[in-house]
Structures are given as C-alpha cells and as structure tokens.
Short mmCIF file of C-alpha atoms in Angstrom, two decimals:
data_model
loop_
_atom_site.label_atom_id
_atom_site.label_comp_id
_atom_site.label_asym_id
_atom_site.label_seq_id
_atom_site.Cartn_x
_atom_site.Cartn_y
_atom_site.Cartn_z
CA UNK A 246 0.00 0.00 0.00
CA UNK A 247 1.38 3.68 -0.96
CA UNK A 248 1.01 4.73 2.48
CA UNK A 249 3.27 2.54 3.89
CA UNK A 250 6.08 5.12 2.63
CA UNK A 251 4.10 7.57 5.11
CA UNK A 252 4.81 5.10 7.73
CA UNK A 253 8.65 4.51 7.26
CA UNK A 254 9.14 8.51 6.79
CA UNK A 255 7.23 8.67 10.17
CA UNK A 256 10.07 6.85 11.85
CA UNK A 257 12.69 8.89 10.42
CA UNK A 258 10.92 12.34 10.88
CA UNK A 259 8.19 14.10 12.69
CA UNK A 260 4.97 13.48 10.05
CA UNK A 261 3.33 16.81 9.20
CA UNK A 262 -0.36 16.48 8.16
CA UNK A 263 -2.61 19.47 7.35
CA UNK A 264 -6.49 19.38 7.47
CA UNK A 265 -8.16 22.15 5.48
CA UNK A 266 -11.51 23.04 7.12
CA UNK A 267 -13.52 24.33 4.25
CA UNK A 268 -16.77 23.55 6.14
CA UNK A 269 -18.10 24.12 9.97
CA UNK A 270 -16.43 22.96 12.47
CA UNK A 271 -18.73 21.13 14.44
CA UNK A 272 -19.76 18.92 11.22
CA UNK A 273 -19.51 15.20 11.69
CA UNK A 274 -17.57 14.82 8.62
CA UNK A 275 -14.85 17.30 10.29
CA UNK A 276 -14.55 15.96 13.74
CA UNK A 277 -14.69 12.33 12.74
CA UNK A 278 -11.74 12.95 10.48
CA UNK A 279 -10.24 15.38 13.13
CA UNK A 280 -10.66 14.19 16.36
CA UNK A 281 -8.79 10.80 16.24
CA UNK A 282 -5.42 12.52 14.15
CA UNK A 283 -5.43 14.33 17.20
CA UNK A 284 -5.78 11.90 20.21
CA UNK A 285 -2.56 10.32 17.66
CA UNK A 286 -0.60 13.60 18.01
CA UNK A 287 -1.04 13.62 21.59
CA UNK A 288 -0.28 9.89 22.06
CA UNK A 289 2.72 9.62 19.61
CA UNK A 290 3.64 13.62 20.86
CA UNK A 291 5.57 16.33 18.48
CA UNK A 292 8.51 13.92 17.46
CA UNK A 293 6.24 11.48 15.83
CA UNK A 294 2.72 13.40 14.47
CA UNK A 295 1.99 17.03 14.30
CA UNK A 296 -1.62 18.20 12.89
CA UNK A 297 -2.25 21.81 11.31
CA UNK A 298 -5.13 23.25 10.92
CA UNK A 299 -5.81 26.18 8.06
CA UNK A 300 -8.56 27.62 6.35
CA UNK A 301 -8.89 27.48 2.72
CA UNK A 302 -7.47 31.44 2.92
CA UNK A 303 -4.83 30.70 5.34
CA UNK A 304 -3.74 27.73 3.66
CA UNK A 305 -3.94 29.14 0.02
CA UNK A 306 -1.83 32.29 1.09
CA UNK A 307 0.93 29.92 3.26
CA UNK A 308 3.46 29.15 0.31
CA UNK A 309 6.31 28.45 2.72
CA UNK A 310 5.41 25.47 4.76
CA UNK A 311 5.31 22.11 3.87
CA UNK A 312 3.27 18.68 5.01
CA UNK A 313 3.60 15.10 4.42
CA UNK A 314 -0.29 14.99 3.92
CA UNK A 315 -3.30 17.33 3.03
CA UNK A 316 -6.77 17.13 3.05
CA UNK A 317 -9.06 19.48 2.17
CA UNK A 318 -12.58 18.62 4.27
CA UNK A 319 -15.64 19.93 4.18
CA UNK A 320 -19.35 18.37 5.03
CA UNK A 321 -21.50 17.85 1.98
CA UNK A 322 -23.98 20.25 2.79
CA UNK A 323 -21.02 22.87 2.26
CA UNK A 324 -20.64 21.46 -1.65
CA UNK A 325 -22.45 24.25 -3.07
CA UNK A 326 -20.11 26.94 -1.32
CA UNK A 327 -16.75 26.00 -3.25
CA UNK A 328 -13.69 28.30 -1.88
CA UNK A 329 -13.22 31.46 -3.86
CA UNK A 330 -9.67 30.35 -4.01
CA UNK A 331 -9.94 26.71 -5.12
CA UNK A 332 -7.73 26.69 -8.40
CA UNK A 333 -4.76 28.22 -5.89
CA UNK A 334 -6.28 25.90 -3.33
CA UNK A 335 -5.94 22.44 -4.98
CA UNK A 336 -2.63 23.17 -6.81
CA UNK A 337 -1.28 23.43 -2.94
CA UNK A 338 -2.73 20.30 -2.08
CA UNK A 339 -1.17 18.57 -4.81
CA UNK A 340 1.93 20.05 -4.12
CA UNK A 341 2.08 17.73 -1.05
CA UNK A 342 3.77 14.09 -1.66
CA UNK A 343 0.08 12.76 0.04
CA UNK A 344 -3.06 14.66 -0.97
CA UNK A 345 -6.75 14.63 -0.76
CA UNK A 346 -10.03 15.61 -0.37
CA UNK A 347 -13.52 14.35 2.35
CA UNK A 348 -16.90 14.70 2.04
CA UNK A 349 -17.48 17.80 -0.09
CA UNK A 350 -13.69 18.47 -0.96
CA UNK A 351 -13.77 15.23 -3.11
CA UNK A 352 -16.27 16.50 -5.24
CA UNK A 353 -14.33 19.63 -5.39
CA UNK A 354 -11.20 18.13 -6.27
CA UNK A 355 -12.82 16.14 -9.38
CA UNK A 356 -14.54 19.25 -9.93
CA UNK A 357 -11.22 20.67 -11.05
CA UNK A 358 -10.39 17.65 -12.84
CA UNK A 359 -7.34 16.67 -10.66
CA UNK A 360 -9.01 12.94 -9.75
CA UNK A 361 -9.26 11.72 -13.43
CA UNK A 362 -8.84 7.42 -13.77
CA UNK A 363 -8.45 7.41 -9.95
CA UNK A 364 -10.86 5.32 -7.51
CA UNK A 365 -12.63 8.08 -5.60
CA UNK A 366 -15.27 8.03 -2.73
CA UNK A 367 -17.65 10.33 -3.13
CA UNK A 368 -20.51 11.02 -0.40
CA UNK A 369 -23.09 9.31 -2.12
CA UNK A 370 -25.62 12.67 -2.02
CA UNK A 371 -23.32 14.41 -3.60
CA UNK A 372 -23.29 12.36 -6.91
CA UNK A 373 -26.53 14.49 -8.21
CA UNK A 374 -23.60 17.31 -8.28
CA UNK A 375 -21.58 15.88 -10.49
CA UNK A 376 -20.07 17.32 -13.86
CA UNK A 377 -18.46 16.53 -16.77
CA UNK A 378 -15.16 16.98 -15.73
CA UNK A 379 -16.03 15.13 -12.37
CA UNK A 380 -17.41 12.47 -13.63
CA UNK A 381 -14.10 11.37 -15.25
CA UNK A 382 -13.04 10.66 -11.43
CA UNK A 383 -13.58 6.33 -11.04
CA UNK A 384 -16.39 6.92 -8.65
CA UNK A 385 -16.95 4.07 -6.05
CA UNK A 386 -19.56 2.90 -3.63
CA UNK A 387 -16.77 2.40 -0.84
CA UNK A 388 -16.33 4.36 2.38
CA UNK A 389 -13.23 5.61 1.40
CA UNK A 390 -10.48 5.16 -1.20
CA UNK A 391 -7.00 5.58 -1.18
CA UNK A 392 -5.16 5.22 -4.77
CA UNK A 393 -1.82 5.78 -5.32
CA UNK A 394 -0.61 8.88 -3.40
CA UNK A 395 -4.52 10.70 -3.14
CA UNK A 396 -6.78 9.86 -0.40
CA UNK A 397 -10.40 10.15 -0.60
CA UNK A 398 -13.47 9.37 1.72
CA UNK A 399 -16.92 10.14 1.69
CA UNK A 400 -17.42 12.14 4.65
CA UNK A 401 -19.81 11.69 7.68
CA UNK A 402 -19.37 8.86 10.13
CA UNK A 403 -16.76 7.30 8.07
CA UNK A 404 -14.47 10.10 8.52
CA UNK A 405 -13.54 8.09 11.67
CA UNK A 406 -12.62 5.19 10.24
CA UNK A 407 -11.00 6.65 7.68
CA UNK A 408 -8.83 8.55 10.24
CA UNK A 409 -8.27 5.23 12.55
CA UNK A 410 -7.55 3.06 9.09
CA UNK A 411 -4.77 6.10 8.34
CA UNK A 412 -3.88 6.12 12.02
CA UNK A 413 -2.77 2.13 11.95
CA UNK A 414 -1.35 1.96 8.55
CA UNK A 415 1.05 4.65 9.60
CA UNK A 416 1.59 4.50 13.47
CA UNK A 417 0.38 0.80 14.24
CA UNK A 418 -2.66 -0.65 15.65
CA UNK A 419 -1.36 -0.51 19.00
CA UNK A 420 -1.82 3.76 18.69
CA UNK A 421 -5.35 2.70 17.24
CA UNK A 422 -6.47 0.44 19.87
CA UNK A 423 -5.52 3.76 22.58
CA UNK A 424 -8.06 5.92 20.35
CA UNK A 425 -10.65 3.41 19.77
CA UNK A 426 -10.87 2.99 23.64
CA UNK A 427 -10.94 6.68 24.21
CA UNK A 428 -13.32 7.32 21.77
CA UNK A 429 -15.57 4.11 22.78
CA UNK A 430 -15.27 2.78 19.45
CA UNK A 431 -15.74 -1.29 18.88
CA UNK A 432 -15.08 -1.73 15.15
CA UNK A 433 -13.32 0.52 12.76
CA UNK A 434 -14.67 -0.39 9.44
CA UNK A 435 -12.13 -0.83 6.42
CA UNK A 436 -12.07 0.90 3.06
CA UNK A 437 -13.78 -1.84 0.99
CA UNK A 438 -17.23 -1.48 2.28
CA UNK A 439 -19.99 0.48 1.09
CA UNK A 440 -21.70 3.35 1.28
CA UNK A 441 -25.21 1.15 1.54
CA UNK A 442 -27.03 3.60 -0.60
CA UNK A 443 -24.26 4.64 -3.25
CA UNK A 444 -24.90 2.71 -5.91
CA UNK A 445 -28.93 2.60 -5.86
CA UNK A 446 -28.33 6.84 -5.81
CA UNK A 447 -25.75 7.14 -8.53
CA UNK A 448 -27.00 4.22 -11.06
CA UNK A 449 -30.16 3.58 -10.00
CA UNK A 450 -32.40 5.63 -12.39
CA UNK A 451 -29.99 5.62 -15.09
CA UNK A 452 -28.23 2.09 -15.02
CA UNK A 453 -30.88 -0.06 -13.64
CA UNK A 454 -29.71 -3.16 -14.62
CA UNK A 455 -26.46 -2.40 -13.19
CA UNK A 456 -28.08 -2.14 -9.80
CA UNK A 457 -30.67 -5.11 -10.18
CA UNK A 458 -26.96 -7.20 -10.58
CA UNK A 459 -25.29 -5.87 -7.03
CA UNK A 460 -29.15 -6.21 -5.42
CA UNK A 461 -28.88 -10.18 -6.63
CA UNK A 462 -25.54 -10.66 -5.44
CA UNK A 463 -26.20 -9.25 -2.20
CA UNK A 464 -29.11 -11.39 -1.53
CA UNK A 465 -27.21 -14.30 -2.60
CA UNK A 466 -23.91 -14.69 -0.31
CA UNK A 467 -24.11 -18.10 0.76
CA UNK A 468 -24.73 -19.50 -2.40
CA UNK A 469 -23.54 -17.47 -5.02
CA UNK A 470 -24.78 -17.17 -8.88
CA UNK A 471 -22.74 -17.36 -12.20
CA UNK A 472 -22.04 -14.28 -13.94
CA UNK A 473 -23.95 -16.07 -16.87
CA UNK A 474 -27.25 -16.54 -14.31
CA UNK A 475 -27.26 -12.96 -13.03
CA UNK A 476 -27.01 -11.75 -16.62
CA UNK A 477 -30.08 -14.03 -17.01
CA UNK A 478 -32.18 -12.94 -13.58
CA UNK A 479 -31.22 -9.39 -15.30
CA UNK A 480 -32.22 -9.60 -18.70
CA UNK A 481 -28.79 -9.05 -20.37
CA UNK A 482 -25.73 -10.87 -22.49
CA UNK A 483 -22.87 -11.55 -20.13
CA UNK A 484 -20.90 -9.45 -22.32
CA UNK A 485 -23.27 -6.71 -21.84
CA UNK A 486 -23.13 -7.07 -18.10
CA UNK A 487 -19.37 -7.46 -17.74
CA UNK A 488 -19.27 -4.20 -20.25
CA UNK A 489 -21.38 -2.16 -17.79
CA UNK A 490 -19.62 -3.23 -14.36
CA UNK A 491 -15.96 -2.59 -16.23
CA UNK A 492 -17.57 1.56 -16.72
CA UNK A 493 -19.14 2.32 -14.16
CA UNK A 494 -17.59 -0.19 -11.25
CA UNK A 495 -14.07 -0.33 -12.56
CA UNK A 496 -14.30 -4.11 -12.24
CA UNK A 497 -15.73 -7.13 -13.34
CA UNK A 498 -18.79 -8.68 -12.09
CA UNK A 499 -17.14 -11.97 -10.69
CA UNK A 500 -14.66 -9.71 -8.82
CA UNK A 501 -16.66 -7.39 -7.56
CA UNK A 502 -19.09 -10.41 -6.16
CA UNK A 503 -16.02 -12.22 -4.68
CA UNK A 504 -15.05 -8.87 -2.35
CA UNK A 505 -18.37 -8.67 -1.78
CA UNK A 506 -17.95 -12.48 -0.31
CA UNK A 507 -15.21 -11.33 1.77
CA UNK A 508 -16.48 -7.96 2.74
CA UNK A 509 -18.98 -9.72 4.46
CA UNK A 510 -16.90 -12.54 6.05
CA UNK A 511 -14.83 -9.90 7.33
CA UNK A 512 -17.82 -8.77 9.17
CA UNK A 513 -18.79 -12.13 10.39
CA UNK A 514 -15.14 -12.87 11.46
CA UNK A 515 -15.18 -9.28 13.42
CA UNK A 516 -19.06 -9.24 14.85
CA UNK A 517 -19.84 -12.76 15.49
CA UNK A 518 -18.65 -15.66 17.18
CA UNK A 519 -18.98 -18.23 14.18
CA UNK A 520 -16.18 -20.44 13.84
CA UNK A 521 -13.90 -19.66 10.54
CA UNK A 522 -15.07 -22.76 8.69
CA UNK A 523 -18.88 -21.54 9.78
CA UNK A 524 -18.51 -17.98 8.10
CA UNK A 525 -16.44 -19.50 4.99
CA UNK A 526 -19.06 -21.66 4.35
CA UNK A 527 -22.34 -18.20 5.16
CA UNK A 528 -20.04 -16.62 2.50
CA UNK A 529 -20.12 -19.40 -0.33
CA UNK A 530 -16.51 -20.86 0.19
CA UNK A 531 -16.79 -24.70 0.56
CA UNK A 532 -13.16 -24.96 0.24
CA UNK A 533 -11.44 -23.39 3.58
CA UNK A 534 -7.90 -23.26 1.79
CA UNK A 535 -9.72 -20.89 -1.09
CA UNK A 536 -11.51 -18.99 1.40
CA UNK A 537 -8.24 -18.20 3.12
CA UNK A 538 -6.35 -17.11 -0.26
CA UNK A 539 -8.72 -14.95 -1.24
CA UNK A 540 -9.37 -13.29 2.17
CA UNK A 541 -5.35 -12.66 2.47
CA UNK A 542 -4.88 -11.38 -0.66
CA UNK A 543 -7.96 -8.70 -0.60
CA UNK A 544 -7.34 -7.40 3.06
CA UNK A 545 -3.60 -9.04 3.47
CA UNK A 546 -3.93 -11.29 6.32
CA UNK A 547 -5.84 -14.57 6.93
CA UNK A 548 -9.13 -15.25 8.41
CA UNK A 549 -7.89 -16.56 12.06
CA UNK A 550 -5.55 -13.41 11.95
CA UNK A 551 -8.70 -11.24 11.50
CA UNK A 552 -10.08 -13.24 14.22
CA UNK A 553 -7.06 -12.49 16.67
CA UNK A 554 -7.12 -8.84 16.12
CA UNK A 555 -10.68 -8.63 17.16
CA UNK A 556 -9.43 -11.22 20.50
CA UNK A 557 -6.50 -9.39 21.64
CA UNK A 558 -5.45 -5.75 20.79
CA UNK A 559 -1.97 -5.55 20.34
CA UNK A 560 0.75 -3.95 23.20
CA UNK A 561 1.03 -0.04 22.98
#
C-alpha cells in the first residue's frame, strides 16, 4: 500500500499532516476525520505526528510550509459553497507528496479535474452534483479510497474510520487500539465497504440493470450465482453485463461479487462468534484453503488473523 512510505518517513521524521476546514467545524464529517489525528498527536507527541489546521485562505496564502499529507474537508452540505480560491487551493494540495479531499472536498477536487482514472469516494448525495469533468473521477460505492498517493473518503461517520484506518497503517494498531478505547469505538470499518445507498443513488435511475446485478448478489452470499445466471435474472448478455460493471464499477462482475464475499466474512469474522469454517461456508466458500487465499490477498492477512485482532489488541 502507498502509504506505507508515510509510515517509514514517520520513523525517520516528525509526520506533518494538514487538514483544510472548508466547512463548519462542528460537522460530523470534520470531527470524525479530526478528532482521532489528534488523540494520535497527543499519544505519539511532536517527534512522531503534528496536525495543522488552516482555512482554505490561510492555507492558500501559506506558500512556505510544507506537510507530508493534506486534506481538504468539508461536510457535503457545504458542496455548493466552493472556496473562492480553489484553483490556488488544490494546486497546494497537490503540491504535497500525500493529498486529498472528504466529504465535499472530493467532489471539489474532481470538480477541477485533478481525480481523473483514480478510484474516488464520493458522499453518495453528492453524486446528483456531479459534472463533466467530475465524472471522469472512477467513482466508487466504498467508504473511502485511497489510490496511489490521493486519499479520498466520503465524509460523515466514516471520517472516523478513515482517520483510525490512516492512524494504523502509519503508526500501528497498538496507537489505534488507545483511540478506539478513548473514543468508545468497537469496530473501525475498512475501506472496501460500502456506502449502503451509493450505488442505488448514482445508477439507480440511469443504469438499472447495473443495480438489479449488485441487489442479486447481495441477496445471494451463501450460495452465489454465475455471472452467466445474473445476466439471465437481469435480462442481459454476459458481455453486456461485464461491459457495464468494467464503466461504471471499474471491475468485473465476478470480482466485484467475490469482495463482496469477503467484505462480508470480514464482518462475520469481526461481529460474530462463528467459527472460521462456519462464516467460509455463510459466505459461499466450501473450500477453507480458497476462502483463506482470497481473504489474504484482498485485506492481506488470513481469516484466524482477522479473528485475533478482534481477541486481543496488540501492546502499545
């Protein structure tokens, strides 16, 4: 993962992150993504993590200092309220070797056509607001996204897990596990699931068939259809249905079904106390040593070490 380079500079050097607030500041979307970073700062103290704060004007008119990683945040009720300065704005951002937008700054930053080709999470009420230019962005029903060296997320609640998911890929899960107990959090969700109504508010009217597909593989986990037989529940070719999932999902259908699979094991393995075999099997794995290869090489470790992470937080 591209982060991880965040997380060896962070051993060598104090790691500078800047949030831009662009919105209020007592929106969820801001103190979810703020309020963890800095319980971090505190924990790991100034030789590990420092967190700025600027305003789009401060931030725009600051040309001398320099972060690791910037995000420019802002709740998506604030979409319609774009900074004055946002052309100055965004070529700062990218000046930064990490860089990114939540909630309504995503939709700001493929506004300006700086997200083009890249998997983006985009609050999913925001995708009525989309333009031309935007919509060259690789929109995705996910939480939050993080390709390359740009981060985005969709804002809201999951501004906290997108904060605690960037807060244990760079400092550990031991600093995590601190936060989550101050913070009375029980499960920090990961960057593969969804937003539950993204797709239904972004395809539905337009790409029905597109959304009758996920709405049969959802309600078929345990014992999962062929690509041929959901073309068939659906109405179309195969070729038409793998065509429409490759444009507007970035994937194809048997993918996207199989981390669907595991997105919900994942849950199973960190909310319930089914055996491994037990939630291979909910998820439609009959084969335990399958189950396990897939598993490790969408979230990169195995089903029983999901399981231990959940069973014992590790020593900060």
């Amino acid at each position: 993962m591209p982060l991880t380079k965040l997380a060896r500079l962070a051993q060598e050097t104090p790691l500078r992150v800047l949030l831009i607030n662009a919105g209020e500041p007592d929106a969820l979307t801001w103190a979810g993504l703020f309020q963890p970073l800095r319980l971090a700062a505190k924990i790991l103290g100034p030789e590990r993590l420092h967190v700025d704060v600027r305003s789009p004007d401060k931030f725009a008119a600051d040309a001398q200092r320099h972060w690791h990683l910037v995000l420019l945040v802002a709740d998506e009720a604030q979409a319609s309220l774009k900074p004055a300065n946002s052309r100055i704005l965004i070529e700062r951002c990218r000046a930064a070797p990490f860089w990114g937008g939540v909630g309504a700054g995503v939709l700001w930053l493929a506004d300006a056509g700086v997200l083009n080709g890249v998997r983006t999470a985009l609050p999913w009420a925001l995708y009525a607001e989309v333009d031309t230019v935007a919509d060259r962005a690789m929109f995705t029903p996910n939480l939050f996204e993080i390709d390359d060296n740009r981060l985005t997320c969709c804002g809201g609640a999951a501004s906290i897990d997108f904060a605690l998911n960037l807060v244990e890929i760079i400092f550990g899960a031991g600093v995590q596990a601190r936060i989550k107990e101050t913070l009375c959090i029980d499960r920090v969700r990961g960057k593969e699931e969804r937003q539950r109504v993204a797709l239904q508010a972004r395809f539905g009217a337009l790409q029905p068939k597109l959304t009758e597909a996920v709405t049969l593989m959802e309600a078929n986990i345990e014992e999962p259809l062929s690509t041929d037989d959901i073309a068939n529940l659906v109405g179309i070719s195969r070729r038409q249905l793998e065509r429409l999932f490759k444009q507007y999902l970035g994937s194809l259908p048997s993918r996207y079904y199989l981390e669907l699979r595991l997105q919900r094991a994942r849950q199973l393995l960190l909310d319930t106390h089914y055996s491994i075999v037990q939630v291979g099997l909910m998820c439609g794995f009959s084969s335990g040593s399958h189950f396990s290869t897939a598993f490790g090489a969408l979230f990169g470790n195995t089903p029983r070490e999901e399981r231990q992470r959940k069973l014992a937080a590790p020593p900060t």
